[in-house]
Amino acid sequence: MKTWIVLLLWACAHQSVNAVALSRGPVRRKTKEIEGRQDKDLLRRSKRGWMWRQFFLQEEYTGTEHQYIGKLHSDMDKGDGTVMYVLAGDGAGTIFVIDSNSGDLHATRSLDREEKPFYTLRAQVVNKKTGLPLEPETEFTVKLHDINDNEPKFDKEVYTASVPERSHIGTYVTQVTAQDADDEMFGYSAKLSYSISQGHPYFSVEPNTGIIRTALGPSDMDREQREHYQVVIEAKDMAGQKGGLTGTTTVNISLTDVNDNPPRFMQSIYQFSVPEITKVGSSVGRIRAVDADVSRNAEMDYTVVGGDGLDVFDVSTDRNTQEGILSLKKPLDYEKKKSYTLQIQVQNTHPDPRFLSSDAKDMATIRVSVEDVDEPPQFEKISYILEVKEDAAVGTVIGSVSAVDPDIRRSPVKYSIDRHTDVDRVFGVYAGNGSIFLQRPLDREEFAWHNISVIATEFNNPEQTSRVPVYIRVLDVNDNPPMLASFYETFVCENAKAGQKIQTISAVDPDDPVGGHRFLFSLAPESSVRANFSVRDNGDNTAGIFTRRTGFGRMHKSTHLVSVVISDGHYPMQTSTGTLTIRVCTCDRNGNMEMCNAEALTSSAGLSTGALVAILLCILILLLIVVLFAALKRQKKKEPLIISKEDVRDNVVSYNDEGGGEEDTQAFDIGALRHPEVMEESKLRRDILPSESLYPPPPLRRTLVPSRENADVRDFINQRVQENDGNPTAPPYDSLATYAYEGNGSVAESLSSLGSVSSEGEQDYNYLSEWGPRFRKLADMYGGEDMAE
């Protein structure tokens, strides 16, 4: 009933507005009543002839005739048909038409306010006869009245939103918005109201704003029970009243996870077994706890909190699978302990105190059984260090190793040495007790340390073996005498004074005494030079050689040999005698050597042995080079092809395509004339591809050529010409060849220009011009010279 009353009031208001617009359109300039039947007492005349108001037109007209808008009238219109109304502006003549005589304004088609809400037009009164305007042009507006012809439309067809689980009632989720294209200033056509048509009772929507909120409490919004919701929101115009148009959208709402569930073990007791030989750090097994939460809220930590294996086992978390990994922290021994019991605790890594208490944990028991394994023997130590003196006799026991079978059976163990570590078999080991003894003499100066490996093997199971490194240190014994550090050779001046130091000597000893070396130097008692030189010990393992008299005669004795006794001062004392060579030389007043005997000069200023060897090698190499060069020269000597001076070969230079020119060395070989019997069967050109390369020409028949003394060269040349004419691989060029032997009675005489008796001036070359274009260049060269002369 209310809806009908509203529609009736709207229709009445629309008709009254149109009536006012029509009555208030044109107003006469003078005082008189306005034409029309309604409101004629309410309107008063104006000073102007035109007073345009806006016209109103209802949108979406469905009638078949033109829609009447209103009437335009002017005081200039006396009703005698002399004036004419003219319309211009938006849609004039197409959408809007005017009766030029009466001024009635019509719309030709239905209009949509949402497409264009108003139109601006201009009207003018003109004289029909002259076409001149009678009044100024006046502008007016035609506005479209809105009707509720557009339903609300949401910004999105599907919305996506999320809200944490366990949220309180009224928690904001999201907001949806719809738009209505109708005129919101006119009636309730664009007044929207939101409601929820699907999603009860979990969510609600505010009617005026479209804000969606939770409608249930924390206990009912549990993600583990239900995670996804689909809510349908409806927007209705006419403020939600009956008869309004509606639009809908879908909102997909997901509950996000919070850490409201503690982890729980899938079973209370876990059992594992592990061999006793398992290496430290190896994995024993995996345990698993489950958490209904996801992602970060499902991360958990495992901890060993009790049991007799607290110091033997450890547990860690696999971050990819959230499983607990039980690993070995210490070696196991079945003979000592056969099983272990552990208490494992699990809890969340990131607990949320809003939903879980700090003591939200779970416990499980793990029982680990140790499996017995036949283990190899075990040495008492991981390595052994033994010492032996280098003068120990063969067979001396220098130490022992010990290994036992850790199994309950206690299998006997036998010992052996890995010969890869003792190739020379210096040491041996007694298989029964592991005593290591000496098999060969030792020398500390050769090897101070020996590193060997001893292998322990079970008697009952030879596959069970173990090894241990044994480091044997050879202790030093004073068994090497000291010796001079180098070969000493020095000189003494003829004018040397008594007590003059001429050399400092030192000694070396391969032994390594505990307190260090202490060398003693003295002159040998049997030395024959006691009266000439003396040895003075410096106390620092060096000694000085001094003269004991003044003046030495180079001519009398040029070389002195001084014997020096060196002892090491340790027990047992080792002594050796070294010889020092002293040469007598002539020196200047400053003690610098000027001249010695031949031996001294050779040794001091002469060449060393290495230099002499190098010089001899260089001389030998030079001799070899000379011999090779001479042999090559001898091999290169051959019979000369040209005997006389006249035997010179001339080639005609080709400037077109007659031949290869001077560079054509394949044209003719003069050696073939002298030795035709050694010519090849056929000789192909090297600079061109034969036309019949795939099919070699048949062998040419040759006749015996007479010897050089009595052969007829002309017949020979004719024969060669015929052979070349019939040979497809013959050179396609012309060349002139010079022959050393022309033969007797040759009509052609010599072909060489060098040996020709006639001069160039006596020859006529005009015939070259008759030989065609190929000889034109020769004709120009020789014929031109004749003309110039």
PDB file of N, CA and C in Angstrom, residues 177-254:
ATOM      1  N   THR A 177      31.389  -2.989  -2.099  1.00  0.00           N
ATOM      2  CA  THR A 177      30.782  -1.733  -2.543  1.00  0.00           C
ATOM      3  C   THR A 177      30.079  -1.972  -3.873  1.00  0.00           C
ATOM      4  N   ALA A 178      28.842  -1.449  -3.970  1.00  0.00           N
ATOM      5  CA  ALA A 178      28.069  -1.527  -5.211  1.00  0.00           C
ATOM      6  C   ALA A 178      27.739  -0.111  -5.675  1.00  0.00           C
ATOM      7  N   GLN A 179      27.508   0.029  -6.985  1.00  0.00           N
ATOM      8  CA  GLN A 179      27.170   1.319  -7.589  1.00  0.00           C
ATOM      9  C   GLN A 179      25.852   1.161  -8.351  1.00  0.00           C
ATOM     10  N   ASP A 180      25.019   2.268  -8.296  1.00  0.00           N
ATOM     11  CA  ASP A 180      23.745   2.301  -9.021  1.00  0.00           C
ATOM     12  C   ASP A 180      23.794   3.497  -9.970  1.00  0.00           C
ATOM     13  N   ALA A 181      23.560   3.223 -11.266  1.00  0.00           N
ATOM     14  CA  ALA A 181      23.669   4.284 -12.265  1.00  0.00           C
ATOM     15  C   ALA A 181      22.508   5.265 -12.239  1.00  0.00           C
ATOM     16  N   ASP A 182      21.428   4.979 -11.480  1.00  0.00           N
ATOM     17  CA  ASP A 182      20.293   5.904 -11.422  1.00  0.00           C
ATOM     18  C   ASP A 182      20.665   7.163 -10.656  1.00  0.00           C
ATOM     19  N   ASP A 183      19.759   8.163 -10.747  1.00  0.00           N
ATOM     20  CA  ASP A 183      20.004   9.478 -10.146  1.00  0.00           C
ATOM     21  C   ASP A 183      19.749   9.390  -8.655  1.00  0.00           C
ATOM     22  N   GLU A 184      20.780   9.579  -7.900  1.00  0.00           N
ATOM     23  CA  GLU A 184      20.652   9.484  -6.448  1.00  0.00           C
ATOM     24  C   GLU A 184      20.019  10.730  -5.838  1.00  0.00           C
ATOM     25  N   MET A 185      19.880  11.807  -6.646  1.00  0.00           N
ATOM     26  CA  MET A 185      19.255  13.036  -6.145  1.00  0.00           C
ATOM     27  C   MET A 185      17.739  13.018  -6.310  1.00  0.00           C
ATOM     28  N   PHE A 186      17.255  12.028  -6.984  1.00  0.00           N
ATOM     29  CA  PHE A 186      15.820  11.969  -7.269  1.00  0.00           C
ATOM     30  C   PHE A 186      15.278  10.656  -6.740  1.00  0.00           C
ATOM     31  N   GLY A 187      14.557  10.728  -5.710  1.00  0.00           N
ATOM     32  CA  GLY A 187      13.939   9.559  -5.142  1.00  0.00           C
ATOM     33  C   GLY A 187      14.959   8.615  -4.523  1.00  0.00           C
ATOM     34  N   TYR A 188      14.565   7.333  -4.439  1.00  0.00           N
ATOM     35  CA  TYR A 188      15.398   6.294  -3.825  1.00  0.00           C
ATOM     36  C   TYR A 188      15.942   5.306  -4.851  1.00  0.00           C
ATOM     37  N   SER A 189      15.975   5.752  -6.120  1.00  0.00           N
ATOM     38  CA  SER A 189      16.415   4.822  -7.157  1.00  0.00           C
ATOM     39  C   SER A 189      17.854   4.366  -6.948  1.00  0.00           C
ATOM     40  N   ALA A 190      18.707   5.222  -6.378  1.00  0.00           N
ATOM     41  CA  ALA A 190      20.115   4.884  -6.164  1.00  0.00           C
ATOM     42  C   ALA A 190      20.454   4.688  -4.698  1.00  0.00           C
ATOM     43  N   LYS A 191      19.470   4.625  -3.832  1.00  0.00           N
ATOM     44  CA  LYS A 191      19.689   4.397  -2.410  1.00  0.00           C
ATOM     45  C   LYS A 191      19.810   2.893  -2.192  1.00  0.00           C
ATOM     46  N   LEU A 192      21.012   2.428  -1.792  1.00  0.00           N
ATOM     47  CA  LEU A 192      21.288   1.001  -1.703  1.00  0.00           C
ATOM     48  C   LEU A 192      21.260   0.523  -0.267  1.00  0.00           C
ATOM     49  N   SER A 193      20.908  -0.758  -0.157  1.00  0.00           N
ATOM     50  CA  SER A 193      20.916  -1.424   1.137  1.00  0.00           C
ATOM     51  C   SER A 193      21.538  -2.803   0.947  1.00  0.00           C
ATOM     52  N   TYR A 194      22.512  -3.176   1.834  1.00  0.00           N
ATOM     53  CA  TYR A 194      23.226  -4.440   1.723  1.00  0.00           C
ATOM     54  C   TYR A 194      22.633  -5.451   2.694  1.00  0.00           C
ATOM     55  N   SER A 195      22.615  -6.702   2.218  1.00  0.00           N
ATOM     56  CA  SER A 195      22.147  -7.791   3.062  1.00  0.00           C
ATOM     57  C   SER A 195      22.923  -9.055   2.685  1.00  0.00           C
ATOM     58  N   ILE A 196      22.916 -10.042   3.574  1.00  0.00           N
ATOM     59  CA  ILE A 196      23.621 -11.294   3.332  1.00  0.00           C
ATOM     60  C   ILE A 196      22.589 -12.366   3.031  1.00  0.00           C
ATOM     61  N   SER A 197      22.735 -13.006   1.884  1.00  0.00           N
ATOM     62  CA  SER A 197      21.788 -14.037   1.492  1.00  0.00           C
ATOM     63  C   SER A 197      22.347 -15.433   1.690  1.00  0.00           C
ATOM     64  N   GLN A 198      23.671 -15.567   1.827  1.00  0.00           N
ATOM     65  CA  GLN A 198      24.291 -16.870   2.086  1.00  0.00           C
ATOM     66  C   GLN A 198      25.523 -16.644   2.948  1.00  0.00           C
ATOM     67  N   GLY A 199      25.662 -17.393   4.010  1.00  0.00           N
ATOM     68  CA  GLY A 199      26.788 -17.246   4.921  1.00  0.00           C
ATOM     69  C   GLY A 199      26.376 -17.151   6.362  1.00  0.00           C
ATOM     70  N   HIS A 200      25.083 -17.275   6.615  1.00  0.00           N
ATOM     71  CA  HIS A 200      24.600 -17.313   8.003  1.00  0.00           C
ATOM     72  C   HIS A 200      24.979 -18.661   8.610  1.00  0.00           C
ATOM     73  N   PRO A 201      25.237 -18.724   9.894  1.00  0.00           N
ATOM     74  CA  PRO A 201      25.249 -17.615  10.854  1.00  0.00           C
ATOM     75  C   PRO A 201      26.657 -17.135  11.167  1.00  0.00           C
ATOM     76  N   TYR A 202      27.583 -17.421  10.256  1.00  0.00           N
ATOM     77  CA  TYR A 202      28.994 -17.157  10.583  1.00  0.00           C
ATOM     78  C   TYR A 202      29.375 -15.693  10.377  1.00  0.00           C
ATOM     79  N   PHE A 203      28.711 -15.009   9.416  1.00  0.00           N
ATOM     80  CA  PHE A 203      29.104 -13.642   9.082  1.00  0.00           C
ATOM     81  C   PHE A 203      27.857 -12.766   8.950  1.00  0.00           C
ATOM     82  N   SER A 204      28.063 -11.469   9.077  1.00  0.00           N
ATOM     83  CA  SER A 204      27.001 -10.475   8.905  1.00  0.00           C
ATOM     84  C   SER A 204      27.555  -9.306   8.109  1.00  0.00           C
ATOM     85  N   VAL A 205      26.615  -8.471   7.559  1.00  0.00           N
ATOM     86  CA  VAL A 205      27.024  -7.328   6.757  1.00  0.00           C
ATOM     87  C   VAL A 205      26.232  -6.106   7.226  1.00  0.00           C
ATOM     88  N   GLU A 206      26.864  -4.977   7.297  1.00  0.00           N
ATOM     89  CA  GLU A 206      26.199  -3.730   7.665  1.00  0.00           C
ATOM     90  C   GLU A 206      25.401  -3.225   6.474  1.00  0.00           C
ATOM     91  N   PRO A 207      24.108  -2.905   6.634  1.00  0.00           N
ATOM     92  CA  PRO A 207      23.248  -2.555   5.494  1.00  0.00           C
ATOM     93  C   PRO A 207      23.697  -1.311   4.749  1.00  0.00           C
ATOM     94  N   ASN A 208      24.202  -0.335   5.434  1.00  0.00           N
ATOM     95  CA  ASN A 208      24.525   0.932   4.784  1.00  0.00           C
ATOM     96  C   ASN A 208      25.951   0.981   4.227  1.00  0.00           C
ATOM     97  N   THR A 209      26.906   0.274   4.842  1.00  0.00           N
ATOM     98  CA  THR A 209      28.306   0.388   4.441  1.00  0.00           C
ATOM     99  C   THR A 209      28.831  -0.820   3.663  1.00  0.00           C
ATOM    100  N   GLY A 210      28.206  -1.971   3.787  1.00  0.00           N
ATOM    101  CA  GLY A 210      28.695  -3.178   3.126  1.00  0.00           C
ATOM    102  C   GLY A 210      29.871  -3.828   3.833  1.00  0.00           C
ATOM    103  N   ILE A 211      30.133  -3.491   5.086  1.00  0.00           N
ATOM    104  CA  ILE A 211      31.229  -4.084   5.856  1.00  0.00           C
ATOM    105  C   ILE A 211      30.785  -5.441   6.378  1.00  0.00           C
ATOM    106  N   ILE A 212      31.622  -6.447   6.120  1.00  0.00           N
ATOM    107  CA  ILE A 212      31.338  -7.805   6.566  1.00  0.00           C
ATOM    108  C   ILE A 212      32.122  -8.065   7.846  1.00  0.00           C
ATOM    109  N   ARG A 213      31.414  -8.637   8.832  1.00  0.00           N
ATOM    110  CA  ARG A 213      32.026  -8.944  10.117  1.00  0.00           C
ATOM    111  C   ARG A 213      31.672 -10.369  10.522  1.00  0.00           C
ATOM    112  N   THR A 214      32.477 -10.903  11.506  1.00  0.00           N
ATOM    113  CA  THR A 214      32.178 -12.226  12.034  1.00  0.00           C
ATOM    114  C   THR A 214      30.949 -12.142  12.928  1.00  0.00           C
ATOM    115  N   ALA A 215      30.170 -13.223  12.896  1.00  0.00           N
ATOM    116  CA  ALA A 215      28.917 -13.236  13.660  1.00  0.00           C
ATOM    117  C   ALA A 215      28.919 -14.272  14.763  1.00  0.00           C
ATOM    118  N   LEU A 216      29.990 -15.133  14.836  1.00  0.00           N
ATOM    119  CA  LEU A 216      30.053 -16.146  15.882  1.00  0.00           C
ATOM    120  C   LEU A 216      31.305 -15.934  16.724  1.00  0.00           C
ATOM    121  N   GLY A 217      31.364 -16.597  17.853  1.00  0.00           N
ATOM    122  CA  GLY A 217      32.457 -16.439  18.785  1.00  0.00           C
ATOM    123  C   GLY A 217      33.665 -17.265  18.423  1.00  0.00           C
ATOM    124  N   PRO A 218      34.765 -17.199  19.228  1.00  0.00           N
ATOM    125  CA  PRO A 218      36.017 -17.891  18.921  1.00  0.00           C
ATOM    126  C   PRO A 218      35.880 -19.406  18.846  1.00  0.00           C
ATOM    127  N   SER A 219      35.034 -19.961  19.666  1.00  0.00           N
ATOM    128  CA  SER A 219      34.926 -21.422  19.672  1.00  0.00           C
ATOM    129  C   SER A 219      34.274 -21.960  18.407  1.00  0.00           C
ATOM    130  N   ASP A 220      33.481 -21.140  17.754  1.00  0.00           N
ATOM    131  CA  ASP A 220      32.804 -21.600  16.542  1.00  0.00           C
ATOM    132  C   ASP A 220      33.603 -21.327  15.279  1.00  0.00           C
ATOM    133  N   MET A 221      34.598 -20.447  15.349  1.00  0.00           N
ATOM    134  CA  MET A 221      35.428 -20.124  14.173  1.00  0.00           C
ATOM    135  C   MET A 221      36.777 -20.849  14.303  1.00  0.00           C
ATOM    136  N   ASP A 222      36.757 -22.141  14.048  1.00  0.00           N
ATOM    137  CA  ASP A 222      37.946 -22.987  14.207  1.00  0.00           C
ATOM    138  C   ASP A 222      38.401 -23.448  12.815  1.00  0.00           C
ATOM    139  N   ARG A 223      39.617 -23.081  12.425  1.00  0.00           N
ATOM    140  CA  ARG A 223      40.109 -23.441  11.098  1.00  0.00           C
ATOM    141  C   ARG A 223      40.253 -24.942  10.946  1.00  0.00           C
ATOM    142  N   GLU A 224      40.624 -25.625  12.026  1.00  0.00           N
ATOM    143  CA  GLU A 224      40.789 -27.065  11.941  1.00  0.00           C
ATOM    144  C   GLU A 224      39.451 -27.782  11.691  1.00  0.00           C
ATOM    145  N   GLN A 225      38.340 -27.139  12.017  1.00  0.00           N
ATOM    146  CA  GLN A 225      37.027 -27.703  11.740  1.00  0.00           C
ATOM    147  C   GLN A 225      36.522 -27.318  10.352  1.00  0.00           C
ATOM    148  N   ARG A 226      36.664 -26.047  10.004  1.00  0.00           N
ATOM    149  CA  ARG A 226      36.256 -25.568   8.680  1.00  0.00           C
ATOM    150  C   ARG A 226      37.116 -24.352   8.336  1.00  0.00           C
ATOM    151  N   GLU A 227      37.687 -24.399   7.152  1.00  0.00           N
ATOM    152  CA  GLU A 227      38.651 -23.353   6.778  1.00  0.00           C
ATOM    153  C   GLU A 227      38.082 -22.349   5.779  1.00  0.00           C
ATOM    154  N   HIS A 228      37.213 -22.763   4.867  1.00  0.00           N
ATOM    155  CA  HIS A 228      36.747 -21.885   3.802  1.00  0.00           C
ATOM    156  C   HIS A 228      35.236 -21.684   3.897  1.00  0.00           C
ATOM    157  N   TYR A 229      34.820 -20.443   3.613  1.00  0.00           N
ATOM    158  CA  TYR A 229      33.406 -20.064   3.616  1.00  0.00           C
ATOM    159  C   TYR A 229      33.124 -19.262   2.360  1.00  0.00           C
ATOM    160  N   GLN A 230      31.898 -19.459   1.817  1.00  0.00           N
ATOM    161  CA  GLN A 230      31.450 -18.684   0.668  1.00  0.00           C
ATOM    162  C   GLN A 230      30.218 -17.894   1.081  1.00  0.00           C
ATOM    163  N   VAL A 231      30.341 -16.581   1.018  1.00  0.00           N
ATOM    164  CA  VAL A 231      29.284 -15.665   1.465  1.00  0.00           C
ATOM    165  C   VAL A 231      28.766 -14.921   0.246  1.00  0.00           C
ATOM    166  N   VAL A 232      27.411 -14.824   0.123  1.00  0.00           N
ATOM    167  CA  VAL A 232      26.774 -14.093  -0.966  1.00  0.00           C
ATOM    168  C   VAL A 232      26.155 -12.823  -0.375  1.00  0.00           C
ATOM    169  N   ILE A 233      26.549 -11.660  -0.902  1.00  0.00           N
ATOM    170  CA  ILE A 233      26.059 -10.359  -0.449  1.00  0.00           C
ATOM    171  C   ILE A 233      25.134  -9.790  -1.525  1.00  0.00           C
ATOM    172  N   GLU A 234      23.987  -9.227  -1.080  1.00  0.00           N
ATOM    173  CA  GLU A 234      22.987  -8.650  -1.987  1.00  0.00           C
ATOM    174  C   GLU A 234      22.870  -7.161  -1.731  1.00  0.00           C
ATOM    175  N   ALA A 235      22.906  -6.378  -2.826  1.00  0.00           N
ATOM    176  CA  ALA A 235      22.685  -4.928  -2.745  1.00  0.00           C
ATOM    177  C   ALA A 235      21.369  -4.613  -3.450  1.00  0.00           C
ATOM    178  N   LYS A 236      20.483  -3.862  -2.775  1.00  0.00           N
ATOM    179  CA  LYS A 236      19.133  -3.564  -3.311  1.00  0.00           C
ATOM    180  C   LYS A 236      18.901  -2.071  -3.259  1.00  0.00           C
ATOM    181  N   ASP A 237      18.398  -1.503  -4.401  1.00  0.00           N
ATOM    182  CA  ASP A 237      18.103  -0.071  -4.401  1.00  0.00           C
ATOM    183  C   ASP A 237      16.705   0.168  -3.822  1.00  0.00           C
ATOM    184  N   MET A 238      16.225   1.396  -3.957  1.00  0.00           N
ATOM    185  CA  MET A 238      14.974   1.816  -3.311  1.00  0.00           C
ATOM    186  C   MET A 238      15.061   1.616  -1.802  1.00  0.00           C
ATOM    187  N   ALA A 239      16.336   1.764  -1.286  1.00  0.00           N
ATOM    188  CA  ALA A 239      16.595   1.665   0.152  1.00  0.00           C
ATOM    189  C   ALA A 239      16.182   0.316   0.704  1.00  0.00           C
ATOM    190  N   GLY A 240      16.204  -0.690  -0.186  1.00  0.00           N
ATOM    191  CA  GLY A 240      15.873  -2.032   0.259  1.00  0.00           C
ATOM    192  C   GLY A 240      14.392  -2.331   0.295  1.00  0.00           C
ATOM    193  N   GLN A 241      13.578  -1.391  -0.148  1.00  0.00           N
ATOM    194  CA  GLN A 241      12.131  -1.619  -0.116  1.00  0.00           C
ATOM    195  C   GLN A 241      11.737  -2.610  -1.205  1.00  0.00           C
ATOM    196  N   LYS A 242      10.496  -3.058  -1.059  1.00  0.00           N
ATOM    197  CA  LYS A 242       9.970  -4.022  -1.995  1.00  0.00           C
ATOM    198  C   LYS A 242       9.820  -3.387  -3.364  1.00  0.00           C
ATOM    199  N   GLY A 243      10.209  -4.084  -4.398  1.00  0.00           N
ATOM    200  CA  GLY A 243      10.143  -3.566  -5.756  1.00  0.00           C
ATOM    201  C   GLY A 243      11.468  -3.000  -6.249  1.00  0.00           C
ATOM    202  N   GLY A 244      12.447  -2.879  -5.372  1.00  0.00           N
ATOM    203  CA  GLY A 244      13.748  -2.377  -5.790  1.00  0.00           C
ATOM    204  C   GLY A 244      14.542  -3.436  -6.564  1.00  0.00           C
ATOM    205  N   LEU A 245      15.487  -2.946  -7.330  1.00  0.00           N
ATOM    206  CA  LEU A 245      16.338  -3.844  -8.111  1.00  0.00           C
ATOM    207  C   LEU A 245      17.532  -4.279  -7.261  1.00  0.00           C
ATOM    208  N   THR A 246      18.017  -5.507  -7.523  1.00  0.00           N
ATOM    209  CA  THR A 246      19.091  -6.082  -6.689  1.00  0.00           C
ATOM    210  C   THR A 246      20.268  -6.523  -7.562  1.00  0.00           C
ATOM    211  N   GLY A 247      21.434  -6.556  -6.917  1.00  0.00           N
ATOM    212  CA  GLY A 247      22.661  -7.101  -7.496  1.00  0.00           C
ATOM    213  C   GLY A 247      23.400  -7.884  -6.422  1.00  0.00           C
ATOM    214  N   THR A 248      24.127  -8.937  -6.815  1.00  0.00           N
ATOM    215  CA  THR A 248      24.795  -9.810  -5.846  1.00  0.00           C
ATOM    216  C   THR A 248      26.265  -9.973  -6.192  1.00  0.00           C
ATOM    217  N   THR A 249      27.030 -10.344  -5.192  1.00  0.00           N
ATOM    218  CA  THR A 249      28.446 -10.686  -5.361  1.00  0.00           C
ATOM    219  C   THR A 249      28.786 -11.791  -4.382  1.00  0.00           C
ATOM    220  N   THR A 250      29.884 -12.493  -4.685  1.00  0.00           N
ATOM    221  CA  THR A 250      30.334 -13.611  -3.854  1.00  0.00           C
ATOM    222  C   THR A 250      31.620 -13.230  -3.143  1.00  0.00           C
ATOM    223  N   VAL A 251      31.701 -13.540  -1.872  1.00  0.00           N
ATOM    224  CA  VAL A 251      32.891 -13.280  -1.065  1.00  0.00           C
ATOM    225  C   VAL A 251      33.401 -14.611  -0.528  1.00  0.00           C
ATOM    226  N   ASN A 252      34.628 -14.988  -0.955  1.00  0.00           N
ATOM    227  CA  ASN A 252      35.262 -16.212  -0.456  1.00  0.00           C
ATOM    228  C   ASN A 252      36.144 -15.849   0.735  1.00  0.00           C
ATOM    229  N   ILE A 253      35.776 -16.361   1.892  1.00  0.00           N
ATOM    230  CA  ILE A 253      36.454 -16.009   3.142  1.00  0.00           C
ATOM    231  C   ILE A 253      37.174 -17.256   3.654  1.00  0.00           C
ATOM    232  N   SER A 254      38.452 -17.073   4.003  1.00  0.00           N
ATOM    233  CA  SER A 254      39.258 -18.159   4.554  1.00  0.00           C
ATOM    234  C   SER A 254      39.689 -17.803   5.962  1.00  0.00           C
TER     235      SER A 254
END
